[in-house]
Structure formats: C-alpha cells, structure tokens
Amino acid sequence: GAVVSQHPSWVICKSGTSVKIECRSLDFQATTMFWYRQFPKQSLMLMATSNEGSKATYEQGVEKDKFLINHASLTLSTLTVTSAHPEDSSFYICSARRGVGYTFGSGTRLTVV
Amino acid sequence: QQQVKQSPQSLIVQKGGISIINCAYENTAFDYFPWYQQFPGKGPALLIAIRPDVSEKKEGRFTISFNKSAKQFSLHIMDSQPGDSATYFCAASDDGLTFGKGTHLIIQP
C-alpha cells in the first residue's frame, strides 16, 4: 500500500519553456503533498506543502510564481516550473502523507538546456 | 539552523560488518523519526521508523536506537551487504519532514 506515482521520470526542456510534473497517490487519498528539490549529493530541500483545495504553502526563498503548485484532487498534485532556466535543473521529488508516515515518488530529473 | 544533524557524511564498511549512522535533533516537538534509503536517480524509500515512546526498533538487519533525553537516534545495519550501498537520510517530523544531510554508505565486498 501507500504508492505515490510521479511523472515524468526525466524531462529535458528548452530555456524559457514550462514543464509540468505530476504526483499521484495510487491507493490512498492524500490531503497533503510535499514537493522537494534535491541537488547532486545533497539532501532534500522542501519547496512547498500542497493542500487539496487550497493554496500551497511555500518555503522561504521559493518563488511561488515560478513554481506553480496545484492540488485539485485528493490524489493529484502538480508542480509546474514556469519559464525554466538552466539553474532550475535539478531532481524534483514529491511526497504524500498517510497517517504519520510519508511516501515518496520516484523523482523527476529536470534538465533545462 | 539545521534541525537534524547527521553523521558521518560518508562511510565505508566491509561486507558483513555493522554500519552505524547517527542523527541528533533540536526540536522536542518532533514525534516521528524515519530513516530513508536512496539510490541514485530514485526517490527516497522508507527503511524503518520509530516513535519517541520506544527506545529501539528492529526490522530484519536494520535497527533504530532512540535516546529521547539526548535527542539522538541512530541506524544500525547488521551484516552489511554490497546491495546496501546507498545514501541514507534520517528525518524527523512534527508537521512535515526535516531531513538530515545524508550519509553516503559504501559496502566493500
């Protein structure tokens, strides 16, 4: 149980374009989902907390107009990187809370060229 | 301020040995302490977790030891195998997860 599916697993986009990443809870309803960013050989950095039906809460220093989060249903949260630039290249990971535990997606490797 | 401090940053253990990773936390409101294993290019996978009312939890070769008064907890991997080579993160949660910086573990055959 408690599976989180994240797509795509990798994406390459041109600078200035937008990219959408999907995170789905497959066998449970997730009222809260989390989006992380991870640079090589570093830990996960929380970007934002996504609550179904309400606005996401962004961590300090994360541009909410650049990283658009939508959590329109209890099983789907999306992260859209708008006007992507090479410095946005990173590994993005979503997570959903179920009870006291957290389940992570498999991550999305974004490369902006 | 780093709320969860993890050490060592990297660790090399011989096959069959015991791997030990330590974490310390600041926030006494944390009430859930998981350990995650991450392979390159993959998301973290839950390995084992503990609540603060328990001092030790064992699942197979993996054991968490928890010292509430010292605000420390550790992961022990017994009979370490090459397949255990990965990055390990401790974390702590009250309302969301706070991660340690990770330990890159290499098990030498």
Tab-separated table of C-alpha atoms in Angstrom:
chain	number	residue	atom	x	y	z
A	1	GLY	CA	0.000	0.000	0.000
A	2	ALA	CA	0.804	3.744	0.014
A	3	VAL	CA	2.190	4.127	-3.506
A	4	VAL	CA	2.992	7.516	-4.997
A	5	SER	CA	3.479	7.729	-8.738
A	6	GLN	CA	5.489	10.633	-10.167
A	7	HIS	CA	5.763	11.502	-13.860
A	8	PRO	CA	7.745	12.094	-15.906
A	9	SER	CA	10.857	10.436	-14.500
A	10	TRP	CA	13.028	12.707	-16.574
A	11	VAL	CA	12.491	15.666	-18.869
A	12	ILE	CA	14.682	17.919	-20.967
A	13	CYS	CA	13.301	21.305	-21.933
A	14	LYS	CA	14.496	24.460	-23.585
A	15	SER	CA	15.195	27.555	-21.565
A	16	GLY	CA	12.100	29.738	-21.286
A	17	THR	CA	9.566	26.927	-21.587
A	18	SER	CA	7.383	25.465	-18.835
A	19	VAL	CA	7.376	21.927	-17.509
A	20	LYS	CA	4.675	20.151	-15.520
A	21	ILE	CA	5.404	17.329	-13.100
A	22	GLU	CA	2.594	15.126	-11.781
A	23	CYS	CA	2.369	13.336	-8.471
A	24	ARG	CA	-0.431	10.838	-7.859
A	25	SER	CA	-1.336	8.818	-4.807
A	26	LEU	CA	-2.460	5.496	-6.283
A	27	ASP	CA	-4.128	3.654	-3.444
A	28	PHE	CA	-4.969	6.328	-0.909
A	29	GLN	CA	-6.234	9.869	-0.689
A	30	ALA	CA	-3.618	12.462	0.117
A	31	THR	CA	-4.908	15.720	1.519
A	32	THR	CA	-1.337	16.921	1.905
A	33	MET	CA	1.525	16.522	-0.536
A	34	PHE	CA	5.027	17.905	-0.407
A	35	TRP	CA	7.430	18.987	-3.129
A	36	TYR	CA	11.183	18.734	-2.659
A	37	ARG	CA	14.193	19.707	-4.683
A	38	GLN	CA	17.464	17.818	-4.481
A	39	PHE	CA	20.821	18.855	-5.908
A	40	PRO	CA	23.535	16.243	-6.546
A	41	LYS	CA	24.993	14.767	-3.380
A	42	GLN	CA	22.765	16.938	-1.216
A	43	SER	CA	19.736	16.417	0.957
A	44	LEU	CA	16.124	17.043	0.056
A	45	MET	CA	15.010	20.635	0.407
A	46	LEU	CA	11.332	21.240	0.999
A	47	MET	CA	9.944	23.661	-1.561
A	48	ALA	CA	6.270	23.735	-0.693
A	49	THR	CA	3.409	21.985	1.027
A	50	SER	CA	0.361	21.351	-1.091
A	51	ASN	CA	-3.092	21.001	0.459
A	52	GLU	CA	-6.055	19.757	-1.534
A	53	GLY	CA	-8.412	22.544	-2.432
A	54	SER	CA	-6.298	25.373	-1.076
A	55	LYS	CA	-3.218	27.366	-1.937
A	56	ALA	CA	0.172	25.806	-1.434
A	57	THR	CA	2.466	26.988	1.337
A	58	TYR	CA	5.907	27.835	0.021
A	59	GLU	CA	9.146	27.703	1.961
A	60	GLN	CA	11.180	30.848	2.353
A	61	GLY	CA	13.148	31.662	-0.761
A	62	VAL	CA	10.993	29.607	-3.142
A	63	GLU	CA	9.386	31.710	-5.865
A	64	LYS	CA	5.707	30.802	-5.936
A	65	ASP	CA	5.191	32.456	-9.325
A	66	LYS	CA	7.921	30.291	-10.783
A	67	PHE	CA	6.981	27.006	-9.141
A	68	LEU	CA	3.227	26.707	-9.532
A	69	ILE	CA	1.587	24.023	-7.433
A	70	ASN	CA	-1.933	22.741	-7.951
A	71	HIS	CA	-3.625	20.146	-5.750
A	72	ALA	CA	-7.045	19.957	-7.310
A	73	SER	CA	-7.982	16.471	-6.135
A	74	LEU	CA	-7.202	14.126	-3.277
A	75	THR	CA	-4.977	12.011	-5.495
A	76	LEU	CA	-3.155	14.516	-7.715
A	77	SER	CA	-0.747	17.359	-7.146
A	78	THR	CA	1.195	19.047	-9.925
A	79	LEU	CA	4.290	21.208	-9.947
A	80	THR	CA	4.805	23.471	-12.951
A	81	VAL	CA	8.202	25.052	-13.435
A	82	THR	CA	7.466	28.188	-15.438
A	83	SER	CA	9.949	29.907	-17.738
A	84	ALA	CA	12.573	27.362	-16.825
A	85	HIS	CA	16.239	28.296	-16.849
A	86	PRO	CA	19.372	26.149	-16.561
A	87	GLU	CA	19.648	26.904	-12.838
A	88	ASP	CA	16.273	25.183	-12.366
A	89	SER	CA	17.850	21.906	-13.471
A	90	SER	CA	17.531	19.567	-10.521
A	91	PHE	CA	15.863	16.437	-9.168
A	92	TYR	CA	12.321	17.146	-8.032
A	93	ILE	CA	10.570	14.725	-5.681
A	94	CYS	CA	7.029	14.670	-4.371
A	95	SER	CA	5.771	13.066	-1.205
A	96	ALA	CA	2.374	12.323	0.265
A	97	ARG	CA	1.476	11.906	3.893
A	98	ARG	CA	-0.564	8.936	5.008
A	99	GLY	CA	-1.184	8.799	8.713
A	100	VAL	CA	2.107	9.552	10.430
A	101	GLY	CA	4.182	8.248	7.517
A	102	TYR	CA	5.332	9.767	4.245
A	103	THR	CA	5.642	8.060	0.874
A	104	PHE	CA	7.850	9.448	-1.856
A	105	GLY	CA	7.563	9.446	-5.606
A	106	SER	CA	10.435	8.195	-7.725
A	107	GLY	CA	11.519	11.708	-8.643
A	108	THR	CA	11.816	13.751	-11.826
A	109	ARG	CA	15.162	14.728	-13.283
A	110	LEU	CA	14.711	18.113	-14.968
A	111	THR	CA	17.386	19.362	-17.331
A	112	VAL	CA	16.975	22.812	-18.849
A	113	VAL	CA	19.131	23.484	-21.895
B	1	GLN	CA	19.571	26.469	11.691
B	2	GLN	CA	19.944	22.823	10.905
B	3	GLN	CA	17.357	20.999	12.966
B	4	VAL	CA	18.557	17.467	12.235
B	5	LYS	CA	22.296	16.826	12.233
B	6	GLN	CA	23.516	13.621	10.600
B	7	SER	CA	26.926	11.979	10.693
B	8	PRO	CA	29.083	10.730	9.182
B	9	GLN	CA	28.825	12.293	5.753
B	10	SER	CA	30.311	9.170	4.189
B	11	LEU	CA	31.035	5.701	5.471
B	12	ILE	CA	32.881	2.674	4.144
B	13	VAL	CA	32.170	-0.701	5.744
B	14	GLN	CA	33.382	-4.156	4.885
B	15	LYS	CA	30.837	-6.742	3.816
B	16	GLY	CA	29.394	-8.434	6.865
B	17	GLY	CA	30.220	-5.538	9.152
B	18	ILE	CA	27.931	-3.179	11.060
B	19	SER	CA	27.108	0.213	9.561
B	20	ILE	CA	26.183	2.900	12.078
B	21	ILE	CA	24.750	6.306	11.201
B	22	ASN	CA	23.883	8.874	13.825
B	23	CYS	CA	21.451	11.769	13.994
B	24	ALA	CA	20.683	14.446	16.548
B	25	TYR	CA	17.739	16.794	16.640
B	26	GLU	CA	16.825	20.066	18.305
B	27	ASN	CA	13.068	20.323	18.172
B	28	THR	CA	11.377	18.453	21.024
B	29	ALA	CA	8.071	18.642	19.138
B	30	PHE	CA	9.301	16.012	16.668
B	31	ASP	CA	7.299	12.836	17.182
B	32	TYR	CA	8.231	10.593	14.270
B	33	PHE	CA	11.741	9.601	13.215
B	34	PRO	CA	12.112	7.730	9.908
B	35	TRP	CA	15.161	6.585	8.030
B	36	TYR	CA	15.176	6.618	4.244
B	37	GLN	CA	17.365	4.821	1.739
B	38	GLN	CA	18.007	6.457	-1.614
B	39	PHE	CA	19.659	5.028	-4.695
B	40	PRO	CA	20.983	7.338	-7.457
B	41	GLY	CA	18.198	8.741	-9.608
B	42	LYS	CA	15.451	7.388	-7.359
B	43	GLY	CA	13.214	8.835	-4.700
B	44	PRO	CA	13.818	8.004	-1.024
B	45	ALA	CA	12.305	4.773	0.236
B	46	LEU	CA	11.276	4.305	3.845
B	47	LEU	CA	13.555	1.863	5.601
B	48	ILE	CA	12.401	1.939	9.205
B	49	ALA	CA	10.828	4.472	11.558
B	50	ILE	CA	10.362	4.970	15.290
B	51	ARG	CA	8.173	6.995	17.641
B	52	PRO	CA	9.716	8.666	20.724
B	53	ASP	CA	7.967	6.374	23.208
B	54	VAL	CA	10.156	3.465	22.075
B	55	SER	CA	13.923	3.166	22.633
B	56	GLU	CA	14.656	0.577	19.966
B	57	LYS	CA	13.031	-0.920	16.911
B	58	LYS	CA	14.361	-3.759	14.831
B	59	GLU	CA	13.293	-4.900	11.385
B	60	GLY	CA	15.452	-7.592	9.878
B	61	ARG	CA	19.030	-6.336	9.648
B	62	PHE	CA	18.012	-2.734	10.410
B	63	THR	CA	17.733	-1.340	13.938
B	64	ILE	CA	16.907	2.151	15.173
B	65	SER	CA	18.139	3.149	18.605
B	66	PHE	CA	16.456	6.191	20.097
B	67	ASN	CA	17.632	8.268	23.069
B	68	LYS	CA	14.951	10.818	23.908
B	69	SER	CA	16.874	12.560	26.700
B	70	ALA	CA	19.912	13.065	24.485
B	71	LYS	CA	17.748	13.877	21.447
B	72	GLN	CA	19.678	11.398	19.364
B	73	PHE	CA	18.816	8.423	17.225
B	74	SER	CA	20.863	6.053	15.137
B	75	LEU	CA	20.559	3.450	12.413
B	76	HIS	CA	22.442	0.177	12.663
B	77	ILE	CA	22.727	-2.074	9.627
B	78	MET	CA	23.877	-5.529	10.663
B	79	ASP	CA	25.679	-7.902	8.300
B	80	SER	CA	26.063	-5.086	5.753
B	81	GLN	CA	25.882	-6.176	2.127
B	82	PRO	CA	27.072	-4.534	-1.117
B	83	GLY	CA	23.404	-4.018	-2.040
B	84	ASP	CA	23.087	-1.743	0.990
B	85	SER	CA	25.401	0.769	-0.697
B	86	ALA	CA	23.248	3.875	-0.994
B	87	THR	CA	22.628	7.248	0.583
B	88	TYR	CA	20.777	7.170	3.885
B	89	PHE	CA	18.803	10.064	5.312
B	90	CYS	CA	17.461	10.412	8.789
B	91	ALA	CA	14.453	12.648	9.224
B	92	ALA	CA	12.201	13.992	11.932
B	93	SER	CA	8.610	15.094	11.744
B	94	ASP	CA	6.063	17.094	13.643
B	95	ASP	CA	4.120	18.571	10.740
B	96	GLY	CA	6.253	17.789	7.714
B	97	LEU	CA	9.657	16.148	7.399
B	98	THR	CA	13.011	17.695	8.225
B	99	PHE	CA	15.908	15.773	6.715
B	100	GLY	CA	19.484	15.271	7.774
B	101	LYS	CA	22.154	15.947	5.169
B	102	GLY	CA	22.602	12.284	4.307
B	103	THR	CA	25.273	9.605	4.614
B	104	HIS	CA	26.824	8.027	1.560
B	105	LEU	CA	27.396	4.393	2.533
B	106	ILE	CA	29.683	2.079	0.600
B	107	ILE	CA	29.878	-1.602	1.469
B	108	GLN	CA	33.058	-3.129	0.175
B	109	PRO	CA	32.851	-6.754	-0.963
